[in-house]
CSV table of C-alpha atoms in Angstrom, one decimal:
chain,number,residue,atom,x,y,z
L,1,UNK,CA,0.0,0.0,0.0
L,2,UNK,CA,2.7,2.5,0.9
L,3,UNK,CA,4.8,1.8,-2.2
L,4,UNK,CA,1.7,2.0,-4.4
L,5,UNK,CA,0.7,5.3,-2.9
L,6,UNK,CA,4.2,6.8,-3.1
L,7,UNK,CA,4.5,5.8,-6.8
L,8,UNK,CA,1.0,7.3,-7.4
L,9,UNK,CA,2.0,10.6,-5.9
L,10,UNK,CA,5.4,10.8,-7.6
L,11,UNK,CA,3.8,9.9,-10.9
L,12,UNK,CA,1.2,12.6,-10.5
L,13,UNK,CA,3.8,15.2,-9.7
L,14,UNK,CA,5.9,14.3,-12.7
L,15,UNK,CA,2.9,14.2,-15.0
L,16,UNK,CA,1.7,17.6,-13.9
L,17,UNK,CA,5.3,19.0,-14.3
L,18,UNK,CA,5.6,17.5,-17.8
L,19,UNK,CA,2.2,18.8,-18.8
L,20,UNK,CA,2.9,22.4,-17.5
L,21,UNK,CA,6.1,22.3,-19.5
L,22,UNK,CA,9.3,24.4,-18.9
L,23,UNK,CA,8.5,27.0,-21.5
L,24,UNK,CA,5.3,28.4,-20.0
L,25,UNK,CA,5.1,32.1,-19.4
L,26,UNK,CA,5.5,32.6,-15.7
L,27,UNK,CA,4.4,36.1,-15.7
L,28,UNK,CA,1.6,36.3,-13.2
L,29,UNK,CA,-1.4,38.6,-13.2
L,30,UNK,CA,-3.5,36.9,-10.5
L,31,UNK,CA,-2.3,33.4,-10.5
L,32,UNK,CA,-3.8,30.6,-8.5
L,33,UNK,CA,-1.0,30.8,-6.1
L,34,UNK,CA,1.3,33.7,-5.5
L,35,UNK,CA,3.7,35.2,-2.9
L,36,UNK,CA,2.0,36.8,0.1
L,37,UNK,CA,-1.3,35.0,-0.5
L,38,UNK,CA,-3.3,33.7,2.4
L,39,UNK,CA,-5.4,30.6,1.8
L,40,UNK,CA,-8.0,29.2,4.1
L,41,UNK,CA,-9.8,25.9,3.6
L,42,UNK,CA,-12.1,23.5,5.3
L,43,UNK,CA,-13.6,20.2,4.3
L,44,UNK,CA,-13.9,16.5,4.8
L,45,UNK,CA,-11.7,13.5,3.9
L,46,UNK,CA,-11.4,9.7,3.8
L,47,UNK,CA,-9.8,8.2,6.9
L,48,UNK,CA,-6.1,7.8,7.4
L,49,UNK,CA,-4.2,4.6,7.3
L,50,UNK,CA,-1.4,5.4,9.8
L,51,UNK,CA,-3.4,5.2,13.0
L,52,UNK,CA,-5.1,3.7,14.8
L,53,UNK,CA,-3.6,0.4,13.9
L,54,UNK,CA,-4.2,-3.2,15.0
L,55,UNK,CA,-1.1,-5.1,14.3
L,56,UNK,CA,-0.6,-5.9,18.0
L,57,UNK,CA,-3.9,-7.8,18.2
L,58,UNK,CA,-3.5,-10.1,15.2
L,59,UNK,CA,-2.6,-13.0,17.4
L,60,UNK,CA,-6.0,-12.8,19.0
L,61,UNK,CA,-8.1,-12.8,15.9
L,62,UNK,CA,-9.4,-10.8,12.9
L,63,UNK,CA,-8.8,-7.1,13.2
L,64,UNK,CA,-10.9,-4.5,11.4
L,65,UNK,CA,-10.5,-0.8,11.4
L,66,UNK,CA,-13.6,1.2,10.6
L,67,UNK,CA,-13.7,5.0,10.2
L,68,UNK,CA,-17.1,5.7,11.6
L,69,UNK,CA,-17.1,9.4,10.7
L,70,UNK,CA,-15.6,11.2,7.7
L,71,UNK,CA,-12.5,13.2,8.9
L,72,UNK,CA,-13.0,16.9,8.8
L,73,UNK,CA,-10.2,19.4,8.7
L,74,UNK,CA,-9.4,23.0,8.5
L,75,UNK,CA,-6.2,24.6,7.1
L,76,UNK,CA,-4.4,27.8,6.5
L,77,UNK,CA,-1.5,28.5,4.2
L,78,UNK,CA,0.7,31.5,3.4
L,79,UNK,CA,2.6,32.0,0.2
L,80,UNK,CA,6.3,32.4,1.0
L,81,UNK,CA,7.2,32.6,-2.7
L,82,UNK,CA,5.4,32.1,-6.0
L,83,UNK,CA,6.1,28.4,-5.7
L,84,UNK,CA,6.1,27.6,-2.0
L,85,UNK,CA,3.6,28.0,0.8
L,86,UNK,CA,3.6,27.1,4.4
L,87,UNK,CA,0.7,26.6,6.8
L,88,UNK,CA,-1.0,24.3,9.2
L,89,UNK,CA,-3.9,21.9,9.3
L,90,UNK,CA,-6.1,20.5,12.0
L,91,UNK,CA,-7.8,17.2,11.3
L,92,UNK,CA,-10.3,15.1,13.3
L,93,UNK,CA,-11.8,11.7,12.8
L,94,UNK,CA,-13.4,8.8,14.7
L,95,UNK,CA,-12.5,5.2,14.2
L,96,UNK,CA,-13.2,1.8,15.7
L,97,UNK,CA,-10.6,-1.0,16.0
L,98,UNK,CA,-12.3,-4.3,16.6
L,99,UNK,CA,-10.7,-7.7,17.3
L,100,UNK,CA,-13.0,-10.6,16.5
L,101,UNK,CA,-11.9,-13.8,18.4
L,102,UNK,CA,-11.1,-16.5,15.9
L,103,UNK,CA,-12.3,-19.2,18.3
L,104,UNK,CA,-15.6,-17.3,19.2
L,105,UNK,CA,-16.9,-14.7,16.8
L,106,UNK,CA,-19.2,-13.4,19.5
L,107,UNK,CA,-16.2,-12.3,21.5
L,108,UNK,CA,-15.4,-8.9,20.2
L,109,UNK,CA,-13.2,-6.4,21.9
L,110,UNK,CA,-11.4,-3.2,20.9
L,111,UNK,CA,-11.4,0.5,21.1
L,112,UNK,CA,-13.3,3.5,19.8
L,113,UNK,CA,-10.9,6.3,19.0
L,114,UNK,CA,-11.2,10.0,18.6
L,115,UNK,CA,-8.2,11.4,16.8
L,116,UNK,CA,-7.2,15.0,16.5
L,117,UNK,CA,-4.1,15.9,14.5
L,118,UNK,CA,-2.2,19.2,14.3
L,119,UNK,CA,0.1,19.4,11.4
L,120,UNK,CA,2.4,21.9,9.9
L,121,UNK,CA,2.5,21.8,6.1
L,122,UNK,CA,4.7,23.0,3.3
L,123,UNK,CA,3.5,23.0,-0.3
L,124,UNK,CA,5.2,23.3,-3.6
L,125,UNK,CA,2.8,24.9,-6.2
L,126,UNK,CA,3.1,24.2,-9.9
L,127,UNK,CA,2.4,27.0,-12.3
L,128,UNK,CA,0.5,25.8,-15.3
L,129,UNK,CA,0.7,28.8,-17.5
L,130,UNK,CA,-1.3,31.9,-18.1
L,131,UNK,CA,-4.3,30.0,-19.6
L,132,UNK,CA,-4.8,28.1,-16.3
L,133,UNK,CA,-4.4,30.6,-13.6
L,134,UNK,CA,-7.6,29.3,-12.0
L,135,UNK,CA,-5.9,26.0,-11.3
L,136,UNK,CA,-3.3,25.5,-8.6
L,137,UNK,CA,-1.8,22.0,-8.4
L,138,UNK,CA,0.5,21.4,-5.6
L,139,UNK,CA,2.3,18.7,-3.6
L,140,UNK,CA,2.2,19.0,0.2
L,141,UNK,CA,4.2,17.4,3.0
L,142,UNK,CA,2.8,17.6,6.5
L,143,UNK,CA,4.3,16.8,9.9
L,144,UNK,CA,2.8,17.1,13.3
L,145,UNK,CA,1.3,15.3,16.3
L,146,UNK,CA,-1.9,13.3,16.7
L,147,UNK,CA,-3.9,13.0,19.9
L,148,UNK,CA,-5.7,9.7,20.3
L,149,UNK,CA,-8.5,9.3,22.9
L,150,UNK,CA,-9.7,5.7,23.3
L,151,UNK,CA,-12.7,4.1,24.9
L,152,UNK,CA,-12.5,0.3,25.3
L,153,UNK,CA,-15.3,-2.0,24.5
L,154,UNK,CA,-15.9,-5.7,25.0
L,155,UNK,CA,-16.2,-8.0,27.9
L,156,UNK,CA,-12.8,-9.5,27.5
L,157,UNK,CA,-10.7,-6.5,26.5
L,158,UNK,CA,-7.2,-6.9,27.8
L,159,UNK,CA,-5.6,-5.0,25.0
L,160,UNK,CA,-3.5,-1.9,25.3
L,161,UNK,CA,-4.8,1.0,23.1
L,162,UNK,CA,-2.8,2.9,20.6
L,163,UNK,CA,-1.1,6.0,21.9
L,164,UNK,CA,-0.8,9.6,20.7
L,165,UNK,CA,2.2,10.3,18.6
L,166,UNK,CA,3.8,11.7,15.5
L,167,UNK,CA,1.7,12.3,12.5
L,168,UNK,CA,2.7,12.9,8.9
L,169,UNK,CA,1.1,13.0,5.5
L,170,UNK,CA,2.0,13.6,1.9
L,171,UNK,CA,-0.7,14.7,-0.5
L,172,UNK,CA,-1.0,15.6,-4.2
L,173,UNK,CA,-3.6,18.4,-4.4
L,174,UNK,CA,-5.4,20.8,-6.6
L,175,UNK,CA,-7.0,24.1,-5.8
L,176,UNK,CA,-9.7,25.1,-8.3
L,177,UNK,CA,-10.8,28.8,-8.4
L,178,UNK,CA,-13.8,29.4,-10.5
L,179,UNK,CA,-14.2,32.7,-8.7
L,180,UNK,CA,-11.5,35.2,-7.9
L,181,UNK,CA,-11.2,34.5,-4.2
L,182,UNK,CA,-13.3,31.3,-3.8
L,183,UNK,CA,-12.9,27.7,-4.9
L,184,UNK,CA,-12.6,24.1,-4.0
L,185,UNK,CA,-9.7,21.8,-3.3
L,186,UNK,CA,-9.0,18.1,-3.8
L,187,UNK,CA,-6.1,16.2,-2.2
L,188,UNK,CA,-5.1,12.6,-2.4
L,189,UNK,CA,-2.2,10.8,-0.9
L,190,UNK,CA,-1.0,8.8,2.1
L,191,UNK,CA,-0.9,9.7,5.8
L,192,UNK,CA,-3.3,11.3,8.2
L,193,UNK,CA,-5.9,11.2,5.5
L,194,UNK,CA,-5.8,9.5,2.2
L,195,UNK,CA,-8.1,12.1,0.5
L,196,UNK,CA,-9.5,15.5,1.3
L,197,UNK,CA,-11.9,17.8,-0.4
L,198,UNK,CA,-13.5,21.1,0.6
L,199,UNK,CA,-13.9,24.8,0.1
L,200,UNK,CA,-11.0,27.3,-0.1
L,201,UNK,CA,-10.8,31.1,0.0
L,202,UNK,CA,-7.8,33.3,-0.7
L,203,UNK,CA,-6.8,36.8,0.0
Z,1,UNK,CA,-6.6,19.3,-16.5
Z,2,UNK,CA,-10.2,18.1,-16.8
Z,3,UNK,CA,-8.9,14.6,-16.9
Z,4,UNK,CA,-6.6,15.0,-13.9
Z,5,UNK,CA,-9.4,16.0,-11.5
Z,6,UNK,CA,-11.4,12.8,-11.7
Z,7,UNK,CA,-8.2,10.8,-11.7
Z,8,UNK,CA,-7.3,12.3,-8.3
Z,9,UNK,CA,-10.8,11.7,-6.9
Z,10,UNK,CA,-11.0,8.1,-8.2
Z,11,UNK,CA,-7.5,7.3,-6.8
Z,12,UNK,CA,-8.5,8.8,-3.4
Z,13,UNK,CA,-11.8,6.9,-3.2
Z,14,UNK,CA,-10.1,3.6,-4.2
Z,15,UNK,CA,-9.0,3.4,-0.6
Z,16,UNK,CA,-11.8,2.0,1.5
Z,17,UNK,CA,-12.4,3.6,4.8
Z,18,UNK,CA,-13.1,0.1,6.4
Z,19,UNK,CA,-10.0,-2.0,6.3
Z,20,UNK,CA,-8.8,-5.3,7.6
Z,21,UNK,CA,-5.5,-5.4,9.3
Z,22,UNK,CA,-3.8,-8.4,7.6
Z,23,UNK,CA,-0.4,-7.2,6.6
Z,24,UNK,CA,1.4,-9.3,9.2
Z,25,UNK,CA,-0.8,-12.2,10.1
Z,26,UNK,CA,1.1,-14.3,12.6
Z,27,UNK,CA,1.4,-18.1,12.6
Z,28,UNK,CA,-0.7,-18.3,15.7
Z,29,UNK,CA,-3.8,-16.2,15.6
Z,30,UNK,CA,-6.2,-18.0,17.9
Z,31,UNK,CA,-5.3,-16.7,21.3
Z,32,UNK,CA,-8.6,-16.2,23.0
Z,33,UNK,CA,-9.3,-13.5,25.6
Z,34,UNK,CA,-12.2,-15.6,26.9
Z,35,UNK,CA,-11.9,-18.1,29.7
Z,36,UNK,CA,-12.8,-21.4,28.3
Z,37,UNK,CA,-13.9,-24.4,30.4
Z,38,UNK,CA,-12.4,-27.8,30.1
Z,39,UNK,CA,-14.6,-30.8,30.8
Z,40,UNK,CA,-13.2,-34.3,30.9
Z,41,UNK,CA,-15.6,-37.2,30.7
Z,42,UNK,CA,-14.4,-40.7,31.6
Z,43,UNK,CA,-16.5,-43.4,30.1
Z,44,UNK,CA,-16.9,-46.3,27.8
Z,45,UNK,CA,-19.0,-47.2,24.8
Z,46,UNK,CA,-20.1,-50.4,26.6
Z,47,UNK,CA,-21.2,-48.3,29.7
Z,48,UNK,CA,-25.0,-47.9,29.5
Z,49,UNK,CA,-25.1,-44.8,31.8
Z,50,UNK,CA,-22.2,-43.2,30.0
Z,51,UNK,CA,-24.1,-43.6,26.7
Z,52,UNK,CA,-27.3,-42.2,28.3
Z,53,UNK,CA,-25.4,-39.1,29.3
Z,54,UNK,CA,-24.0,-38.6,25.8
Z,55,UNK,CA,-26.9,-36.6,24.2
Z,56,UNK,CA,-26.9,-34.1,27.1
Z,57,UNK,CA,-23.1,-33.6,26.9
Z,58,UNK,CA,-23.1,-33.3,23.2
Z,59,UNK,CA,-25.8,-30.7,23.4
Z,60,UNK,CA,-23.8,-28.8,25.9
Z,61,UNK,CA,-20.7,-28.9,23.7
Z,62,UNK,CA,-22.7,-27.7,20.7
Z,63,UNK,CA,-24.4,-24.9,22.6
Z,64,UNK,CA,-21.1,-23.6,23.9
Z,65,UNK,CA,-19.2,-24.5,20.7
Z,66,UNK,CA,-15.5,-24.0,21.4
Z,67,UNK,CA,-15.8,-23.1,25.0
Z,68,UNK,CA,-16.1,-26.6,26.3
Z,69,UNK,CA,-13.7,-29.4,25.4
Z,70,UNK,CA,-14.5,-32.9,26.3
Z,71,UNK,CA,-12.1,-35.8,26.6
Z,72,UNK,CA,-13.4,-39.3,26.9
Z,73,UNK,CA,-11.1,-42.0,28.2
Z,74,UNK,CA,-11.0,-45.6,28.8
Z,75,UNK,CA,-7.6,-46.2,30.1
Z,76,UNK,CA,-5.7,-48.4,32.6
Z,77,UNK,CA,-6.6,-47.0,36.0
Z,78,UNK,CA,-3.7,-48.9,37.6
Z,79,UNK,CA,-1.1,-47.3,35.5
Z,80,UNK,CA,0.4,-44.3,37.3
Z,81,UNK,CA,1.5,-42.7,34.1
Z,82,UNK,CA,-2.0,-42.9,32.6
Z,83,UNK,CA,-4.3,-39.9,32.5
Z,84,UNK,CA,-7.1,-41.8,34.3
Z,85,UNK,CA,-4.9,-42.5,37.3
Z,86,UNK,CA,-3.5,-39.0,37.2
Z,87,UNK,CA,-7.0,-37.6,37.3
Z,88,UNK,CA,-7.8,-39.8,40.3
Z,89,UNK,CA,-11.0,-41.2,39.0
Z,90,UNK,CA,-12.2,-44.6,40.2
Z,91,UNK,CA,-15.1,-45.6,38.0
Z,92,UNK,CA,-17.2,-44.7,35.0
Z,93,UNK,CA,-19.0,-42.6,34.2
Z,94,UNK,CA,-17.0,-39.8,35.8
Z,95,UNK,CA,-16.7,-36.1,35.0
Z,96,UNK,CA,-14.6,-33.1,35.9
Z,97,UNK,CA,-14.8,-29.6,34.8
Z,98,UNK,CA,-11.1,-29.4,34.6
Z,99,UNK,CA,-9.2,-30.4,37.8
Z,100,UNK,CA,-8.2,-33.8,39.0
Z,101,UNK,CA,-11.0,-33.8,41.6
Z,102,UNK,CA,-13.3,-36.0,39.6
Z,103,UNK,CA,-17.0,-36.3,40.2
Z,104,UNK,CA,-17.7,-39.9,39.9
Z,105,UNK,CA,-21.3,-40.7,40.7
Z,106,UNK,CA,-23.9,-41.3,38.1
Z,107,UNK,CA,-25.6,-38.0,38.6
Z,108,UNK,CA,-22.6,-35.6,38.5
Z,109,UNK,CA,-22.7,-34.8,34.9
Z,110,UNK,CA,-25.1,-32.0,35.9
Z,111,UNK,CA,-22.5,-30.8,38.5
Z,112,UNK,CA,-19.8,-30.8,35.8
Z,113,UNK,CA,-22.0,-28.9,33.4
Z,114,UNK,CA,-22.9,-26.4,36.0
Z,115,UNK,CA,-19.2,-25.9,37.0
Z,116,UNK,CA,-18.2,-25.5,33.4
Z,117,UNK,CA,-20.9,-22.9,32.8
Z,118,UNK,CA,-19.8,-21.0,35.8
Z,119,UNK,CA,-16.2,-21.1,34.6
Z,120,UNK,CA,-17.1,-19.7,31.1
Z,121,UNK,CA,-18.5,-16.5,32.7
Z,122,UNK,CA,-15.3,-15.7,34.6
Z,123,UNK,CA,-12.4,-13.5,33.5
Z,124,UNK,CA,-9.3,-15.0,32.1
Z,125,UNK,CA,-5.9,-14.3,33.6
Z,126,UNK,CA,-4.0,-15.9,30.8
Z,127,UNK,CA,-4.8,-17.1,27.3
Z,128,UNK,CA,-3.2,-19.6,24.9
Z,129,UNK,CA,-3.2,-20.0,21.2
Z,130,UNK,CA,-1.8,-23.0,19.4
Z,131,UNK,CA,-1.1,-24.5,16.0
Z,132,UNK,CA,-0.4,-28.2,15.3
Z,133,UNK,CA,2.0,-29.0,12.5
Z,134,UNK,CA,2.0,-32.6,11.2
Z,135,UNK,CA,5.3,-34.0,10.0
Z,136,UNK,CA,5.4,-37.8,9.6
Z,137,UNK,CA,4.5,-39.4,12.9
Z,138,UNK,CA,5.2,-36.2,14.8
Z,139,UNK,CA,2.9,-33.4,15.5
Z,140,UNK,CA,4.7,-30.2,16.6
Z,141,UNK,CA,2.3,-28.0,18.6
Z,142,UNK,CA,3.4,-24.4,18.6
Z,143,UNK,CA,1.8,-22.3,21.4
Z,144,UNK,CA,1.8,-18.7,22.4
Z,145,UNK,CA,0.7,-17.7,25.9
Z,146,UNK,CA,-0.5,-14.2,26.6
Z,147,UNK,CA,-0.8,-12.9,30.2
Z,148,UNK,CA,-3.8,-10.6,30.9
Z,149,UNK,CA,-2.5,-9.9,34.4
Z,150,UNK,CA,0.8,-10.6,36.2
Z,151,UNK,CA,1.3,-14.3,36.4
Z,152,UNK,CA,3.5,-15.7,39.2
Z,153,UNK,CA,3.4,-19.1,40.9
Z,154,UNK,CA,3.5,-22.6,39.6
Z,155,UNK,CA,1.7,-23.1,36.3
Z,156,UNK,CA,2.0,-25.7,33.6
Z,157,UNK,CA,0.9,-25.9,30.1
Z,158,UNK,CA,-0.2,-29.3,28.7
Z,159,UNK,CA,-1.4,-30.5,25.4
Z,160,UNK,CA,-3.7,-33.4,24.8
Z,161,UNK,CA,-4.4,-35.2,21.6
Z,162,UNK,CA,-8.0,-36.2,21.0
Z,163,UNK,CA,-9.8,-37.7,18.0
Z,164,UNK,CA,-13.2,-36.9,16.7
Z,165,UNK,CA,-15.6,-39.1,14.7
Z,166,UNK,CA,-14.3,-42.4,16.0
Z,167,UNK,CA,-16.5,-45.3,14.8
Z,168,UNK,CA,-17.6,-47.3,17.8
Z,169,UNK,CA,-20.3,-49.3,16.1
Z,170,UNK,CA,-18.3,-52.5,16.4
Z,171,UNK,CA,-18.2,-52.1,20.2
Z,172,UNK,CA,-21.6,-50.7,20.8
Z,173,UNK,CA,-23.4,-52.7,18.3
Z,174,UNK,CA,-25.2,-49.6,16.9
Z,175,UNK,CA,-24.3,-49.2,13.2
Z,176,UNK,CA,-22.8,-45.8,12.4
Z,177,UNK,CA,-22.4,-44.7,16.0
Z,178,UNK,CA,-19.4,-42.4,16.6
Z,179,UNK,CA,-17.7,-40.7,19.5
Z,180,UNK,CA,-15.9,-37.4,19.6
Z,181,UNK,CA,-13.3,-36.2,22.0
Z,182,UNK,CA,-11.6,-39.6,22.3
Z,183,UNK,CA,-8.3,-39.2,24.2
Z,184,UNK,CA,-5.2,-40.4,22.5
Z,185,UNK,CA,-2.3,-39.1,24.6
Z,186,UNK,CA,-0.4,-36.1,25.9
Z,187,UNK,CA,2.3,-34.2,24.2
Z,188,UNK,CA,5.8,-34.9,25.5
Z,189,UNK,CA,4.2,-37.8,27.4
Z,190,UNK,CA,3.4,-35.3,30.1
Z,191,UNK,CA,-0.2,-35.4,31.4
Z,192,UNK,CA,0.3,-32.2,33.5
Z,193,UNK,CA,2.5,-30.6,30.9
Z,194,UNK,CA,5.5,-28.5,31.5
Z,195,UNK,CA,6.2,-25.5,33.7
Z,196,UNK,CA,5.8,-22.0,32.3
Z,197,UNK,CA,7.7,-19.0,33.5
Z,198,UNK,CA,6.3,-16.0,35.4
Z,199,UNK,CA,4.8,-13.5,33.0
Z,200,UNK,CA,4.0,-9.8,33.3
Z,201,UNK,CA,0.7,-8.3,32.2
Z,202,UNK,CA,0.7,-8.0,28.4
Z,203,UNK,CA,3.7,-10.3,27.9
Z,204,UNK,CA,3.6,-13.2,25.5
Z,205,UNK,CA,5.7,-16.3,25.5
Z,206,UNK,CA,6.2,-19.1,23.0
Z,207,UNK,CA,6.3,-22.8,23.8
Z,208,UNK,CA,6.6,-25.9,21.7
Z,209,UNK,CA,5.6,-29.5,22.5
Z,210,UNK,CA,5.6,-32.7,20.4
Z,211,UNK,CA,3.0,-35.4,20.2
Z,212,UNK,CA,4.1,-38.6,18.5
Z,213,UNK,CA,1.3,-40.4,16.7
Z,214,UNK,CA,3.4,-43.6,16.3
Z,215,UNK,CA,4.3,-44.2,19.9
Z,216,UNK,CA,1.5,-42.6,21.9
Z,217,UNK,CA,-1.6,-42.7,19.8
Z,218,UNK,CA,-1.3,-46.4,19.1
Z,219,UNK,CA,-5.0,-46.7,18.4
Z,220,UNK,CA,-5.7,-43.5,16.5
Z,221,UNK,CA,-7.6,-43.8,13.3
Z,222,UNK,CA,-7.1,-40.7,11.2
Z,223,UNK,CA,-4.4,-38.1,11.8
Z,224,UNK,CA,-6.5,-35.5,10.0
Z,225,UNK,CA,-9.3,-35.9,12.6
Z,226,UNK,CA,-7.1,-35.2,15.5
Z,227,UNK,CA,-7.5,-32.1,17.6
Z,228,UNK,CA,-5.0,-30.8,20.1
Z,229,UNK,CA,-6.1,-29.2,23.4
Z,230,UNK,CA,-3.8,-26.8,25.2
Z,231,UNK,CA,-4.5,-26.5,28.9
Z,232,UNK,CA,-2.9,-24.1,31.4
Z,233,UNK,CA,-3.0,-25.5,34.9
Z,234,UNK,CA,-2.3,-24.0,38.3
Z,235,UNK,CA,-0.2,-26.6,40.0
Z,236,UNK,CA,0.0,-28.0,43.5
Z,237,UNK,CA,2.0,-31.1,44.5
Z,238,UNK,CA,2.7,-31.8,40.9
Z,239,UNK,CA,-0.9,-32.0,40.0
Z,240,UNK,CA,-3.2,-29.5,38.3
Z,241,UNK,CA,-5.6,-28.0,40.8
Z,242,UNK,CA,-7.3,-25.4,38.5
Z,243,UNK,CA,-7.6,-25.0,34.8
Z,244,UNK,CA,-6.7,-21.3,34.2
Z,245,UNK,CA,-7.6,-21.5,30.5
Z,246,UNK,CA,-7.6,-23.8,27.5
Z,247,UNK,CA,-8.0,-23.8,23.8
Z,248,UNK,CA,-8.2,-26.2,20.9
Z,249,UNK,CA,-6.9,-26.4,17.4
Z,250,UNK,CA,-7.7,-29.0,14.7
Z,251,UNK,CA,-5.1,-30.6,12.5
Z,252,UNK,CA,-4.8,-28.6,9.3
């Protein structure tokens, strides 16, 4: 899974770079991304794969991880240059890790988790040319900390829950601005979430 | 660019939000956190009362599925190395819910069932998972013990070989009659097993024992119908005084 995702992301970056081409006019009127620009966004996602995890319980039975609620997140970015922005994102999701006893399917134990992550992010924006100033493709790396709160369930739950810890994510994204200061974003990748989408505004 | 947008969305949605953790499935994956009861029944196919009890006992096994394990024996009660002598029973039918203090009157099957039922509802201090691996006449039983609390004292782990679906029609005179849970021997020739080390809460330990079909199970019929029962005993005076937990795995 990790290798597939990394290959997907790198392929996407290379494809967009190749498509944009080195000879494009980089003169900017009001490009999708520019130095000094503030961007704020908020939306939902598809649950992360990093945590919570259930590897420690596999000797006890079948482990399933279900994200019971779509992650939601908010983010803010500032354009340091015409190509690079930095910012932060807060992400929240709920998930259930369930261990079904291989000797008795009625014996189910596990944890309900609430996860909140705070991540710093740095993005590299790709200029597509003067005809596509309403599109802002980018690659983002995020690094931060996730706080996991766990509630155990099951009559025979002797397991230790996952702990809070380091969080990271790498996403290939796209801001689309049909209006001057308002648009939508799409992100896909690996990490805290595997996909995000939502609304974005810029100043 | 219009082609790129759906590509990103499709790629993102390809990841399901409900996943099974299966990247590193271990060799032993049947450690139960439940406390399972062990019932031993001592009887014979030529014993009328034993046979009369059989329907009730089978129903109890079926209702509780994996949580009750029965071992029927007809052994040499004068042989001090035999499980029947070790369990201190003096006649058939006799039952025990897991210790060597055998109930041996004709009505005590109900006591044994009641005791086993009570045991099922209690918390486990330790769990065991096992996997038998057949190689020629030897069955290597790999086990992993997991402590759910600090374990200190004298404890043993034992493995018993039993056979299901044994045709007893020649003995009973009833065509097609079979018996399950027929005792065939103990791994390493140790009825009470071997000592286990102290364990801290959350700790796991691996053990291996060997059952030899050729020398011990002299009257087994089908190696593929064998099951192996791992039992963790609390020990006193070299005998098991309490079954802490047990589990069963079939030959695969």
